[in-house]
Short mmCIF file of C-alpha atoms and ligand atoms in Angstrom, two decimals:
data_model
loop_
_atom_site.label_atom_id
_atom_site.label_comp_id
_atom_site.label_asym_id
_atom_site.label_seq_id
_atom_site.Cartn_x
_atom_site.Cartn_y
_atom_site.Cartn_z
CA UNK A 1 14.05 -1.07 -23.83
CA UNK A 2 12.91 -3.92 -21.34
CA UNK A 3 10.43 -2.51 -19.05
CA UNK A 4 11.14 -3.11 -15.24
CA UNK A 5 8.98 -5.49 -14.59
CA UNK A 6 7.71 -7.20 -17.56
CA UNK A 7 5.93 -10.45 -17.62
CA UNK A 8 6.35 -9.96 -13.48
CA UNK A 9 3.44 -11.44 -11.44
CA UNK A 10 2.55 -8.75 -8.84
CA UNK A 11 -0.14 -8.87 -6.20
CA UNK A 12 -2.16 -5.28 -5.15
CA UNK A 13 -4.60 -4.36 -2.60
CA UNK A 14 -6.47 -1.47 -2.92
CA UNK A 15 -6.28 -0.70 -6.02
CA UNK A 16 -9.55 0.35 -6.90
CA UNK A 17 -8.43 3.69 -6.00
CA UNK A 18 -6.08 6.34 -5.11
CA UNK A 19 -2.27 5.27 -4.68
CA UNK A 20 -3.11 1.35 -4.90
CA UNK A 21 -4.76 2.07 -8.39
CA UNK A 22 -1.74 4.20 -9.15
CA UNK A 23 0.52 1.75 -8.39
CA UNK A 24 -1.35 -1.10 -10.37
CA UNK A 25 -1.60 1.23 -13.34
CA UNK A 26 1.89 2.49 -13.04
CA UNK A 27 3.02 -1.18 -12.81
CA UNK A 28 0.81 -2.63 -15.92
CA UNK A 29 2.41 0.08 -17.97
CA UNK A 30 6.08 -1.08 -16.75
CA UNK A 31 4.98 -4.85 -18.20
CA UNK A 32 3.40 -6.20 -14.79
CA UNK A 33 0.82 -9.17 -14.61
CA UNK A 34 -1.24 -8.01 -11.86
CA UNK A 35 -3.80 -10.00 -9.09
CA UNK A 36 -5.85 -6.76 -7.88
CA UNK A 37 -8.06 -6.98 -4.90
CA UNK A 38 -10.12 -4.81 -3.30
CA UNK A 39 -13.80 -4.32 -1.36
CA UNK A 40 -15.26 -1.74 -3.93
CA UNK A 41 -15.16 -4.80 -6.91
CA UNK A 42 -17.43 -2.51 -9.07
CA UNK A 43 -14.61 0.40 -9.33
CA UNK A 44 -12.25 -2.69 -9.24
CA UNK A 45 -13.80 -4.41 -12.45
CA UNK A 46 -14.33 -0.83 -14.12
CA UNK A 47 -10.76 -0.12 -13.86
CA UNK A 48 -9.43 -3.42 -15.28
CA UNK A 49 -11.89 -5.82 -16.79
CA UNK A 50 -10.82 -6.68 -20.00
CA UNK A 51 -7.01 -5.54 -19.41
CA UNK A 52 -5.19 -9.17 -20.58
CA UNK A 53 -2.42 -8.09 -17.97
CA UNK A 54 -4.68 -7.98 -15.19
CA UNK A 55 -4.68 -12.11 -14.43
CA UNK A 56 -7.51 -11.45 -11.75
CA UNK A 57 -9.96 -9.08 -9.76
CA UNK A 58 -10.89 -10.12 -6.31
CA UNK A 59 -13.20 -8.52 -4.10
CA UNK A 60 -11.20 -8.75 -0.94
CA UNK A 61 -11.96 -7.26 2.80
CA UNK A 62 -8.48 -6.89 3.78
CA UNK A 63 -9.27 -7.03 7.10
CA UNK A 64 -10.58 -10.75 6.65
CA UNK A 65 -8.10 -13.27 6.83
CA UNK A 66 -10.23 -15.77 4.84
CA UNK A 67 -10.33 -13.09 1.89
CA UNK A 68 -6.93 -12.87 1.88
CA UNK A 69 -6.48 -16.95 1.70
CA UNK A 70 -8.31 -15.95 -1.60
CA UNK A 71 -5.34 -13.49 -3.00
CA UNK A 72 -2.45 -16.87 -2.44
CA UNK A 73 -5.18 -19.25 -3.86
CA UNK A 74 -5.31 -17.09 -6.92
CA UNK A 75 -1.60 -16.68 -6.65
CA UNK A 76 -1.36 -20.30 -6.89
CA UNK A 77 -3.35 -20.73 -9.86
CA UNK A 78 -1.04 -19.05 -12.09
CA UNK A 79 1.55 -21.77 -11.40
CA UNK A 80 3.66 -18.64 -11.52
CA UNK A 81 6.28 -17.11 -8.77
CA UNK A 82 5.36 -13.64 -7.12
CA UNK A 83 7.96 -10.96 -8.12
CA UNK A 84 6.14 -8.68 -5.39
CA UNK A 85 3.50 -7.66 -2.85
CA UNK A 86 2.08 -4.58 -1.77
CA UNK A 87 -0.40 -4.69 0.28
CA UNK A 88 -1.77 -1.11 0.37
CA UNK A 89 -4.99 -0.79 1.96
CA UNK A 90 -4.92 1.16 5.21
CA UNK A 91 -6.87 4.36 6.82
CA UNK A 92 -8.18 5.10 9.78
CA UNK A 93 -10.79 7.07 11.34
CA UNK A 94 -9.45 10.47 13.17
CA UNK A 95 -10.50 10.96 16.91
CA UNK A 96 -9.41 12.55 20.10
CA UNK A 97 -7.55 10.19 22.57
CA UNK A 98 -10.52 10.63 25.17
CA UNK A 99 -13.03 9.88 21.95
CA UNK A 100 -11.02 6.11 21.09
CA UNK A 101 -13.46 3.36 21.04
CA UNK A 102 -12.36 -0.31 21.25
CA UNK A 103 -14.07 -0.77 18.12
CA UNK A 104 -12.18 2.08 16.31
CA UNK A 105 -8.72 0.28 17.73
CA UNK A 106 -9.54 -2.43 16.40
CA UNK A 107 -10.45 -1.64 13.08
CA UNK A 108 -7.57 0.75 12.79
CA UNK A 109 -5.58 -1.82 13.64
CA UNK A 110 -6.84 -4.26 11.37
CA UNK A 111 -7.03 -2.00 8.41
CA UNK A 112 -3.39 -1.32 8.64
CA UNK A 113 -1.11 -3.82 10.52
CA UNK A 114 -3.59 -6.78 10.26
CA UNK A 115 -4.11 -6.44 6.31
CA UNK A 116 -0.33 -5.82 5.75
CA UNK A 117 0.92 -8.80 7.48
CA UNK A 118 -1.14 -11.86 6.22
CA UNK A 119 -1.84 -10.69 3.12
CA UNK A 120 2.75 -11.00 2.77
CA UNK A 121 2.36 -14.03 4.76
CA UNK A 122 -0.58 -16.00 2.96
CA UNK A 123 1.81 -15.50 -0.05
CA UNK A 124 4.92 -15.77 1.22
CA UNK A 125 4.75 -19.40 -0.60
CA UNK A 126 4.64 -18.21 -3.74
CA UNK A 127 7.14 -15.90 -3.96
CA UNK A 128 10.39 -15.90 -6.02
CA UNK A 129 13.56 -16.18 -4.79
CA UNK A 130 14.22 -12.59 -6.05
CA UNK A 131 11.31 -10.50 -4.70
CA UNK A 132 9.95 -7.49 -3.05
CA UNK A 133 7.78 -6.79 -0.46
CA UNK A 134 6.52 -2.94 -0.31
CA UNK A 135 4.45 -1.66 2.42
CA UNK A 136 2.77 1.74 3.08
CA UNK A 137 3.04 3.10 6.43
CA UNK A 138 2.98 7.07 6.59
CA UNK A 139 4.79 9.65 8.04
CA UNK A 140 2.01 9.70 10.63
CA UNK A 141 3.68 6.93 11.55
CA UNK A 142 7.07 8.28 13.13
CA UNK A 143 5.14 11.57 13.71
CA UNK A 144 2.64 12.43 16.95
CA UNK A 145 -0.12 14.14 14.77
CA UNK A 146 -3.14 14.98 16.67
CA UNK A 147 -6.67 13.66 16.53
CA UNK A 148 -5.11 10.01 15.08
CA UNK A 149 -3.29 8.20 17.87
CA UNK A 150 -4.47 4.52 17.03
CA UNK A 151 -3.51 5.38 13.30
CA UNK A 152 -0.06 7.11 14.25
CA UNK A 153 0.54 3.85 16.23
CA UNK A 154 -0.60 1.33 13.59
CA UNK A 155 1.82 2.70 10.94
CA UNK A 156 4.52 2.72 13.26
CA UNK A 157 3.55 -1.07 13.41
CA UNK A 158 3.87 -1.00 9.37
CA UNK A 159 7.44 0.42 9.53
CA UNK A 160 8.12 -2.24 12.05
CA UNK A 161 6.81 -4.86 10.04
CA UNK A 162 8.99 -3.54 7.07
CA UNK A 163 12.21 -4.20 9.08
CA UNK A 164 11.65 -7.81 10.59
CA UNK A 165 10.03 -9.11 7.48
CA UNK A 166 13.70 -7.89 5.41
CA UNK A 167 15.39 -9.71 8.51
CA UNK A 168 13.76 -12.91 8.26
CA UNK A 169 13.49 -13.08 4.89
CA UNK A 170 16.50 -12.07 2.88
CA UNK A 171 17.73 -15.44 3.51
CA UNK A 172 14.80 -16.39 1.15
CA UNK A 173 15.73 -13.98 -1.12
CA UNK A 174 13.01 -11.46 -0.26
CA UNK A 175 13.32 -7.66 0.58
CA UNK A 176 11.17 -5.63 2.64
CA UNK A 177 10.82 -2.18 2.45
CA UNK A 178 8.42 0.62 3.33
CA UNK A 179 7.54 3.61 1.90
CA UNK A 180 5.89 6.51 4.41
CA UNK A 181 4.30 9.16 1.96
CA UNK A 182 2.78 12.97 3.51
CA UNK A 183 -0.53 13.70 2.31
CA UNK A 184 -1.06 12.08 -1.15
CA UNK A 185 -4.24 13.86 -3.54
CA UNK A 186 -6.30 10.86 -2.81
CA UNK A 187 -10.02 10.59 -1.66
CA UNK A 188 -8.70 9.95 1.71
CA UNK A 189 -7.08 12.83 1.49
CA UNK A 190 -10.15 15.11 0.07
CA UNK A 191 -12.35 13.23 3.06
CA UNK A 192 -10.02 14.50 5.51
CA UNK A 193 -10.09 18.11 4.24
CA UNK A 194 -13.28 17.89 4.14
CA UNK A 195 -13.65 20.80 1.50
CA UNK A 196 -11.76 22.94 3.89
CA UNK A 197 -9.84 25.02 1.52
CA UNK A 198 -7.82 26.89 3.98
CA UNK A 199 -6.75 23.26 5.23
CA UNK A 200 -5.83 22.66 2.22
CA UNK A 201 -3.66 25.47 1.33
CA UNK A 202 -2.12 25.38 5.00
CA UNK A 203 -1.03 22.01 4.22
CA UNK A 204 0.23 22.86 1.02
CA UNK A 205 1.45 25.54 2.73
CA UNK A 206 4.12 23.36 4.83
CA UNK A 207 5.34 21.27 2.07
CA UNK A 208 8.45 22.62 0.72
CA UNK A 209 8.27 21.09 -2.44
CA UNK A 210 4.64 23.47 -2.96
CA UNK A 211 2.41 20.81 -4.16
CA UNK A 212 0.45 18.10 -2.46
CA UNK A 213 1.84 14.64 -3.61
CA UNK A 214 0.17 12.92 -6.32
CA UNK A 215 -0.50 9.08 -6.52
CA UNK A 216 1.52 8.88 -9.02
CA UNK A 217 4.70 10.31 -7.76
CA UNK A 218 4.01 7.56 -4.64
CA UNK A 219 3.18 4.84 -7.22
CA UNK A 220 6.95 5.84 -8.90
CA UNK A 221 8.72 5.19 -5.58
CA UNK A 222 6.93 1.77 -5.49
CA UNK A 223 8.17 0.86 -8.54
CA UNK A 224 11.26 1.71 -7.28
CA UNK A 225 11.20 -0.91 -4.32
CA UNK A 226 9.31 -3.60 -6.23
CA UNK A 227 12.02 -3.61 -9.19
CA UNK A 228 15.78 -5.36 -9.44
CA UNK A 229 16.43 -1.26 -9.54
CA UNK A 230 16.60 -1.66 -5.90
CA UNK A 231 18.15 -5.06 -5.62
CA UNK A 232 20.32 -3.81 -2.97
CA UNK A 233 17.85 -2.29 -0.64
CA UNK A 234 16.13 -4.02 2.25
CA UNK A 235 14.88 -2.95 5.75
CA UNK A 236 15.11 0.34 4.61
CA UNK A 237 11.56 3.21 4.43
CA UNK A 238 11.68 5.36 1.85
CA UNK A 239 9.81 9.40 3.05
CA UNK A 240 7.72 10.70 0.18
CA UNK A 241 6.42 13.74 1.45
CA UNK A 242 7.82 17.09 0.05
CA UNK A 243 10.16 17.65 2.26
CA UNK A 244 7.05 18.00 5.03
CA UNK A 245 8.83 16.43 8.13
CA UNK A 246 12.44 17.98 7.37
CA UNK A 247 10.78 21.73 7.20
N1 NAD B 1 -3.50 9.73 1.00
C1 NAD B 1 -2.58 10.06 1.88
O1 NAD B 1 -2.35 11.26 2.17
C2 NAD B 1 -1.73 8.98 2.53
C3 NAD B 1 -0.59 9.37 3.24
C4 NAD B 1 0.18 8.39 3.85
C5 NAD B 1 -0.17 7.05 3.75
N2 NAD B 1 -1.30 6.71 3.07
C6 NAD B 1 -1.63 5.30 3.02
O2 NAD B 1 -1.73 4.89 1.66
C7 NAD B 1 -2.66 3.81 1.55
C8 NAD B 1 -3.70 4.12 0.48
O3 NAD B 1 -4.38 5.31 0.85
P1 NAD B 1 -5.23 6.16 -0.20
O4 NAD B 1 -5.16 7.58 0.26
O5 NAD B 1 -4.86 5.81 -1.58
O6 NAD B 1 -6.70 5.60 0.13
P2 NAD B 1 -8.03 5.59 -0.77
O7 NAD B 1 -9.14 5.67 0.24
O8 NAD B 1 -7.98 6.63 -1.84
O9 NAD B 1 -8.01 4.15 -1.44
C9 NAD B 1 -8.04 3.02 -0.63
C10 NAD B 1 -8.50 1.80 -1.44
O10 NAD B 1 -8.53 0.69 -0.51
C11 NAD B 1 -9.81 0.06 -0.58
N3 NAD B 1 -10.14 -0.48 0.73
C12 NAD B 1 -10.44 0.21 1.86
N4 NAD B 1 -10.68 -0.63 2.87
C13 NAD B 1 -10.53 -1.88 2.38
C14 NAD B 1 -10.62 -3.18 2.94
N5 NAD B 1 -10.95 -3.39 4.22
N6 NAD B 1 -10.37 -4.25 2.14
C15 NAD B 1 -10.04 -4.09 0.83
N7 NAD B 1 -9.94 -2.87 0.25
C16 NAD B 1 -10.18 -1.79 1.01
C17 NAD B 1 -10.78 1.13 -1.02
O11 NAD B 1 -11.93 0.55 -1.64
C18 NAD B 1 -9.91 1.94 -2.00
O12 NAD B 1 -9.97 1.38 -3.30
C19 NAD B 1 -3.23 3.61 2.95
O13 NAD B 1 -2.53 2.57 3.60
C20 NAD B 1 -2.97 4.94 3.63
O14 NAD B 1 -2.90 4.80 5.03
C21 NAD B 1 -2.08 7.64 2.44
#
């Protein structure tokens, strides 16, 4: 059986760990040639030195617009077209609204919304006139969870993103979808329980489906919107979250 996206270039950020290395593993085992980039290049080149679908490993700060530049230059060096893009770095730190710094704004901002958009636009050149672009916003972002404000806001500015990037591009040939996962079993995750095992089970205790998600049932949905599976879907967010927000 053909594998969904075999011999597909695919560019993925952050994916040294959690649902970016899900993805990127999920997506080599469904045929894709993958660019990976990420800050942590040791975990980076651990995870996929050596792997002959794995074209290149970049040490990337998403939040660094010359960085990125290096993601389309690699791009480019293939000679290939870009089947898709997910640019999937993106966290926040948690505060108060009286407790906001400008700095933490900003890096919020940038670590989300910033990253997302020109990392799609620096290879917006490159890609084929049948291809996907997948972002990760949250449900935090159509939700007003406490303690994260700046990061509620921010993925509300991913969803966003999602929608005018399918508008302006489908002419092109290019969808644009987003997918808005509830808490995923991810380091982020584990930092923000903070060993708190009665957070823990309270969350799990909200999530209909009784299980935290795992990376891999995020990295399936992905798949999903990066594929000809969904050739007919653009603009559109796809909730992966247990059933957490319709409780
Ligand atoms: N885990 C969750 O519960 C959850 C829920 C909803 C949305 N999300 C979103 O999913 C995405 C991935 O989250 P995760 O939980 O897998 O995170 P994670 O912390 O487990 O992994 C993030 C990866 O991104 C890399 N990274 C961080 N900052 C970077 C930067 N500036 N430049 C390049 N790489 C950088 C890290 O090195 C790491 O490999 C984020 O956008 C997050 O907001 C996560």
């Amino acid at each position: 059986m053909r594998k969904s996206l075999d011999k597909e270039l695919v560019v993925v950020t952050g994916a040294a760990n959690g649902i970016g290395r899900a993805i990127a593993e999920r997506f080599i085992s469904e045929g894709a040639d993958l660019i990976v980039a990420d800050r942590n290049i040791d975990n980076a080149k651990k995870l996929y030195e050596g792997n002959r679908q794995v074209v290149d490993i970049l040490q990337v700060d998403a939040t660094n617009v010359n960085d990125l530049e290096k993601i389309a230059e690699s791009v480019r060096r293939t000679g290939r077209k870009l089947k898709a893009v997910l640019p999937i770095v993106g966290n926040g730190p948690t505060s108060p609204i009286s407790e906001v710094t400008p700095e933490q704004f900003h890096l919020t901002m940038n670590l989300n919304v910033f990253s997302a958009f020109f990392t799609v636009q620096k290879v917006l050149p490159y890609m084929s006139d049948k291809s996907s672009i997948v972002l990760i916003s949250s449900i935090a972002g159509f939700q007003g969870g406490k303690n994260a404000i700046i990061y509620n806001a921010a993925k509300a500015a991913v969803r966003s993103m999602a929608r005018s990037f399918s508008g302006e591009l489908a002419e092109k040939g290019i969808r644009a979808n987003a997918i808005s996962p509830g808490p995923t079993d991810t380091k982020a995750f584990t930092a923000f329980v903070q060993g708190d095992d009665e957070l823990r089970d309270h969350i799990v205790s909200q999530l209909p489906i009784g299980h935290i998600g795992q990376p891999s049932e995020i990295a399936a949905v992905a798949l999903f919107l990066a594929s000809d599976e969904s050739s007919y879907v653009t603009g559109a967010e796809i909730i992966a979250d247990g059933g957490f927000t319709n409780r």
